[in-house]
CSV table of C-alpha atoms in Angstrom, one decimal:
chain,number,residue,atom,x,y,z
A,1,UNK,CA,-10.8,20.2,16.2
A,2,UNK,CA,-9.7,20.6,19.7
A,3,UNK,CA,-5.6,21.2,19.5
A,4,UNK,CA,-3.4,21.2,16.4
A,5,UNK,CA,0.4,20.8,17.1
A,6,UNK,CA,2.8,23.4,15.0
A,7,UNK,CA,4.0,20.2,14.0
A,8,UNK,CA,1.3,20.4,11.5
A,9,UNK,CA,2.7,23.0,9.7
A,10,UNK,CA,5.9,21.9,8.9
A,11,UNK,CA,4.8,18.5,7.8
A,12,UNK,CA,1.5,19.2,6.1
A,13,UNK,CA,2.6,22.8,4.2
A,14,UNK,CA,-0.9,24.2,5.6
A,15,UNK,CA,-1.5,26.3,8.7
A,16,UNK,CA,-2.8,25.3,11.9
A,17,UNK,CA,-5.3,28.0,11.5
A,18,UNK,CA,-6.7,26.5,8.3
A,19,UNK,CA,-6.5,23.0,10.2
A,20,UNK,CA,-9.0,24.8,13.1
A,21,UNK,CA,-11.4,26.5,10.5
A,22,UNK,CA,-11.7,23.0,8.0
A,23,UNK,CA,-11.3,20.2,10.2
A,24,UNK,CA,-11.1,17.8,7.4
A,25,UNK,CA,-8.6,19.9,5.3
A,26,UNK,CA,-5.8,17.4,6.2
A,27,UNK,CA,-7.7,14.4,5.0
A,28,UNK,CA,-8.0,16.5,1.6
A,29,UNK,CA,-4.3,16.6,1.5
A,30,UNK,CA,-3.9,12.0,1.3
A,31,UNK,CA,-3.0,11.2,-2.3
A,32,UNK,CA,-6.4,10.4,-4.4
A,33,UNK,CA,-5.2,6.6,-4.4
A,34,UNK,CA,-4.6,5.9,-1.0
A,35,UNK,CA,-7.8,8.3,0.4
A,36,UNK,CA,-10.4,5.4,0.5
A,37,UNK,CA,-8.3,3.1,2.2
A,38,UNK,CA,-7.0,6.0,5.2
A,39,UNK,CA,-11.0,7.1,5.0
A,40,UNK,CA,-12.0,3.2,5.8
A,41,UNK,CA,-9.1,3.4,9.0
A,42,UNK,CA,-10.4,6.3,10.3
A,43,UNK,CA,-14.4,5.2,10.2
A,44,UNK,CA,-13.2,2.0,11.8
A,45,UNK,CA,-11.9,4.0,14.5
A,46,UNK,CA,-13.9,6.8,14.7
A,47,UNK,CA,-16.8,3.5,15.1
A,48,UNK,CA,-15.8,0.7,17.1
A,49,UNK,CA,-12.0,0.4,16.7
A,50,UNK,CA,-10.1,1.7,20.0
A,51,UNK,CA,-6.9,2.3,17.9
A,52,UNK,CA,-5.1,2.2,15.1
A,53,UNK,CA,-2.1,2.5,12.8
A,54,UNK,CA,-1.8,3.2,9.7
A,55,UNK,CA,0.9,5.1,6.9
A,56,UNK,CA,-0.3,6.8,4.2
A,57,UNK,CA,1.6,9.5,1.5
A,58,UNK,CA,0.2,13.2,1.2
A,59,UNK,CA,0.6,16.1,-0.9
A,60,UNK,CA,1.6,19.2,0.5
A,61,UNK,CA,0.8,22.3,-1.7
A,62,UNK,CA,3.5,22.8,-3.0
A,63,UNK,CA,3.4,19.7,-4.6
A,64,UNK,CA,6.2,17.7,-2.7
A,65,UNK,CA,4.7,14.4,-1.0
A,66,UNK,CA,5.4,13.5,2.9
A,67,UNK,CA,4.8,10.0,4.1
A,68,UNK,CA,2.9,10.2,7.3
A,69,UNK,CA,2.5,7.5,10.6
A,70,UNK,CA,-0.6,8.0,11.9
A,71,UNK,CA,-1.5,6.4,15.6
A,72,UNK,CA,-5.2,7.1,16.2
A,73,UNK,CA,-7.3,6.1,19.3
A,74,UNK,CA,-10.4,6.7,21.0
A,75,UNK,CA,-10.8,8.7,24.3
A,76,UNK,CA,-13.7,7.6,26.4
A,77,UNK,CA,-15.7,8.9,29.5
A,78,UNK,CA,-16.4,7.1,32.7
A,79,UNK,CA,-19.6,6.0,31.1
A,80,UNK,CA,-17.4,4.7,28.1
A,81,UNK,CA,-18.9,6.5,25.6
A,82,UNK,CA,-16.2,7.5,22.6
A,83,UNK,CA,-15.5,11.8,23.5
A,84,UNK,CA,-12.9,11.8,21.3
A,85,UNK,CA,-10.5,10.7,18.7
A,86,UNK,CA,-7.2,11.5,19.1
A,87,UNK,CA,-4.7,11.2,16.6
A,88,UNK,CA,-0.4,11.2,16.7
A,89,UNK,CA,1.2,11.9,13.1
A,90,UNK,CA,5.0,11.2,12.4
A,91,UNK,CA,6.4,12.0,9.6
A,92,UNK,CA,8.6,9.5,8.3
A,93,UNK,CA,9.4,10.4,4.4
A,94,UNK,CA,12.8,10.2,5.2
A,95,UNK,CA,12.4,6.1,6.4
A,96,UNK,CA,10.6,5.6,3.4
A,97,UNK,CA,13.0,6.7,1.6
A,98,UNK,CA,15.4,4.7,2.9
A,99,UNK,CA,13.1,1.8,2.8
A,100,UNK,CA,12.9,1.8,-1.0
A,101,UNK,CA,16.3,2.1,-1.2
A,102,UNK,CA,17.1,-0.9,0.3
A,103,UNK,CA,14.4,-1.9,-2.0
A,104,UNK,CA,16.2,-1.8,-4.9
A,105,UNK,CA,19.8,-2.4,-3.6
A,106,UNK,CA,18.4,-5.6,-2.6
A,107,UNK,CA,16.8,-6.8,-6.0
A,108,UNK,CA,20.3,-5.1,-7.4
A,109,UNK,CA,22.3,-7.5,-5.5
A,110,UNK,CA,19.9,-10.3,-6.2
A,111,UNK,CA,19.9,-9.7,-9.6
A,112,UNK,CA,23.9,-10.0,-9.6
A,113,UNK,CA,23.7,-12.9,-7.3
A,114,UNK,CA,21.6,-14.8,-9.6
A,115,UNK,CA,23.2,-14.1,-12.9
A,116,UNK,CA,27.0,-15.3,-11.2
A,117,UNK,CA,28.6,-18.1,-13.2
A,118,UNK,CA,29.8,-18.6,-9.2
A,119,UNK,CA,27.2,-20.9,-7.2
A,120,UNK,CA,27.3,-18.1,-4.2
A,121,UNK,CA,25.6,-19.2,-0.4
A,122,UNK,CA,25.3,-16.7,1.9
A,123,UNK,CA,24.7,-18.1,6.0
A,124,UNK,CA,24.0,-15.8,9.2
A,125,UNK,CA,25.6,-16.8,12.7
A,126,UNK,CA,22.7,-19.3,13.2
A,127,UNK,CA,23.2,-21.3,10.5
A,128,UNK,CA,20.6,-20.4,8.2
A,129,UNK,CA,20.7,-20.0,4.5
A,130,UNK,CA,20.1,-15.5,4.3
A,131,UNK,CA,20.9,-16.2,0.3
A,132,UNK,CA,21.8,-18.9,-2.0
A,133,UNK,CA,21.3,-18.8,-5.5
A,134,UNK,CA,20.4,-21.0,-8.8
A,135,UNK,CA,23.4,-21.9,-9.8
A,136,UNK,CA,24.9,-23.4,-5.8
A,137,UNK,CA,22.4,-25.6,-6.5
A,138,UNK,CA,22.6,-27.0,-10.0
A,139,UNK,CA,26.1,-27.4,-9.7
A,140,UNK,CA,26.1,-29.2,-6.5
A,141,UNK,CA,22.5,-30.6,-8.0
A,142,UNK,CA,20.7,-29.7,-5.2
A,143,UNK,CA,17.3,-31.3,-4.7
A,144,UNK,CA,14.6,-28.2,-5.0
A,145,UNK,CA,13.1,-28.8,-1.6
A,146,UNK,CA,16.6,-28.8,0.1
A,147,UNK,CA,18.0,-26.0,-2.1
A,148,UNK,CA,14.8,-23.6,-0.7
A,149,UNK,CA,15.2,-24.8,2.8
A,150,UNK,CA,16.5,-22.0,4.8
A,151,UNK,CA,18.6,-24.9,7.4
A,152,UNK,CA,22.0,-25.3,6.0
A,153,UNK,CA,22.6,-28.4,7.7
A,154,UNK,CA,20.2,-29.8,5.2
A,155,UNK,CA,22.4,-28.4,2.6
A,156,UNK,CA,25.7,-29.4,4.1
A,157,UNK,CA,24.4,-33.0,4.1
A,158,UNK,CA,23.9,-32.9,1.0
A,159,UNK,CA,26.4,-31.6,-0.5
A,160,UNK,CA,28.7,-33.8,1.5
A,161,UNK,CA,27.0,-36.8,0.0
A,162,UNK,CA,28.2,-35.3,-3.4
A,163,UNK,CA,31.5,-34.3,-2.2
A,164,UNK,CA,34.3,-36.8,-3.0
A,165,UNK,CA,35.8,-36.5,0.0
A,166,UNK,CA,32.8,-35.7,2.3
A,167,UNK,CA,34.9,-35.7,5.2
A,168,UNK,CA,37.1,-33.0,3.8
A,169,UNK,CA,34.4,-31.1,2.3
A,170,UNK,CA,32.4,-31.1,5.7
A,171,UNK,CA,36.0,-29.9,7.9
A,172,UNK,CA,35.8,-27.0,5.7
A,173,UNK,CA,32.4,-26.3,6.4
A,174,UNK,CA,33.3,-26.7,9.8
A,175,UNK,CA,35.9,-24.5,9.5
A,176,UNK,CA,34.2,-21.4,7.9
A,177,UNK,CA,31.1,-21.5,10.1
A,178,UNK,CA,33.8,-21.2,13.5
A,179,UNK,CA,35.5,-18.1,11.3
A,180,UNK,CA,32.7,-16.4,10.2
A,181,UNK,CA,35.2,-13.8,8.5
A,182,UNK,CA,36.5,-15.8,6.3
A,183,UNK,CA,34.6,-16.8,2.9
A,184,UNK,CA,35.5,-19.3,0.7
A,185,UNK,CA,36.1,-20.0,-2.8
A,186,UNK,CA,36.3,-23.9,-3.8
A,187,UNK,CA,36.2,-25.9,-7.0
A,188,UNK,CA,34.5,-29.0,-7.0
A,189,UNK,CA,34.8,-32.1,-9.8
């Protein structure tokens, strides 16, 4: 172990001492079921990978877990010959976090979305379906294969060959995609 940053100690719990006198005490410190696959990383690079990346939770000993980024790569001599491995940790508990968050408030809202009485389409500024869900499709009878297409103009055709006045129905459309602040709520025979 050539330098330990005092990084180390904030993020691991353990102190850079301990990281000089056991080498391999941080490894220790990955959660039993992710230690095989960070051990397999590190061999790989260690052996013939010049880099790599990879995330991995640890336990610090106080019993609270961190989420770490690790960048590791190889430094070589003139000769090419590995000297070193070199290694550039990151904690980023607080992403992860935020990550799983998202997570769930996305399967929340989906889980609304999809149990609406309301067919409900949701389209970005390019024109592509973000979210649509069962019901926009069996009431408008959507073919599957359109229905999971994420091109709305596919929809849009569609559902202006349904419409009874597909000429109306499709001003509409063009209507709210030029006013993307405006939604819509429409009742259809």
């Amino acid at each position: 172990m050539d330098y330990v940053s005092p990084a180390y100690e904030l993020v691991w719990g353990r102190s850079a001492a301990s990281a000089y006198a056991h080498p391999k005490e941080w490894l220790d410190a990955i959660l039993p079921e992710e230690r095989e696959r960070v051990y397999a990383a590190f061999s790989r690079l260690a052996a013939d990978e010049p880099n790599m990346n990879i995330e991995f939770p640890i336990a610090r000993p106080d019993g609270t877990v961190r989420w770490i980024f690790s960048h590791g790569f190889q430094v070589r001599d003139t000769t090419g010959k590995v000297i070193r491995i070199t290694g550039i940790a990151s904690d980023i508990t607080e992403r992860k976090r935020a990550e799983e968050e998202l997570r769930w408030k996305t399967a929340l809202l989906e889980a609304q979305v999809n149990s609406s009485l309301d067919g409900i389409v949701v389209v970005d500024e390019r024109g592509q379906k973000i979210l649509q869900n069962q019901r926009f499709a069996d009431l408008w009878k959507t073919p599957q294969h359109i229905a999971e297409d994420k091109d709305y103009d596919k929809q849009i055709r569609w559902n202006a060959s349904m419409a009874k006045d597909s000429g109306q129905f499709t001003e509409r459309v063009l209507y709210l995609n030029a006013h993307p602040k405006d939604s819509s709520r429409d009742e259809i025979e």
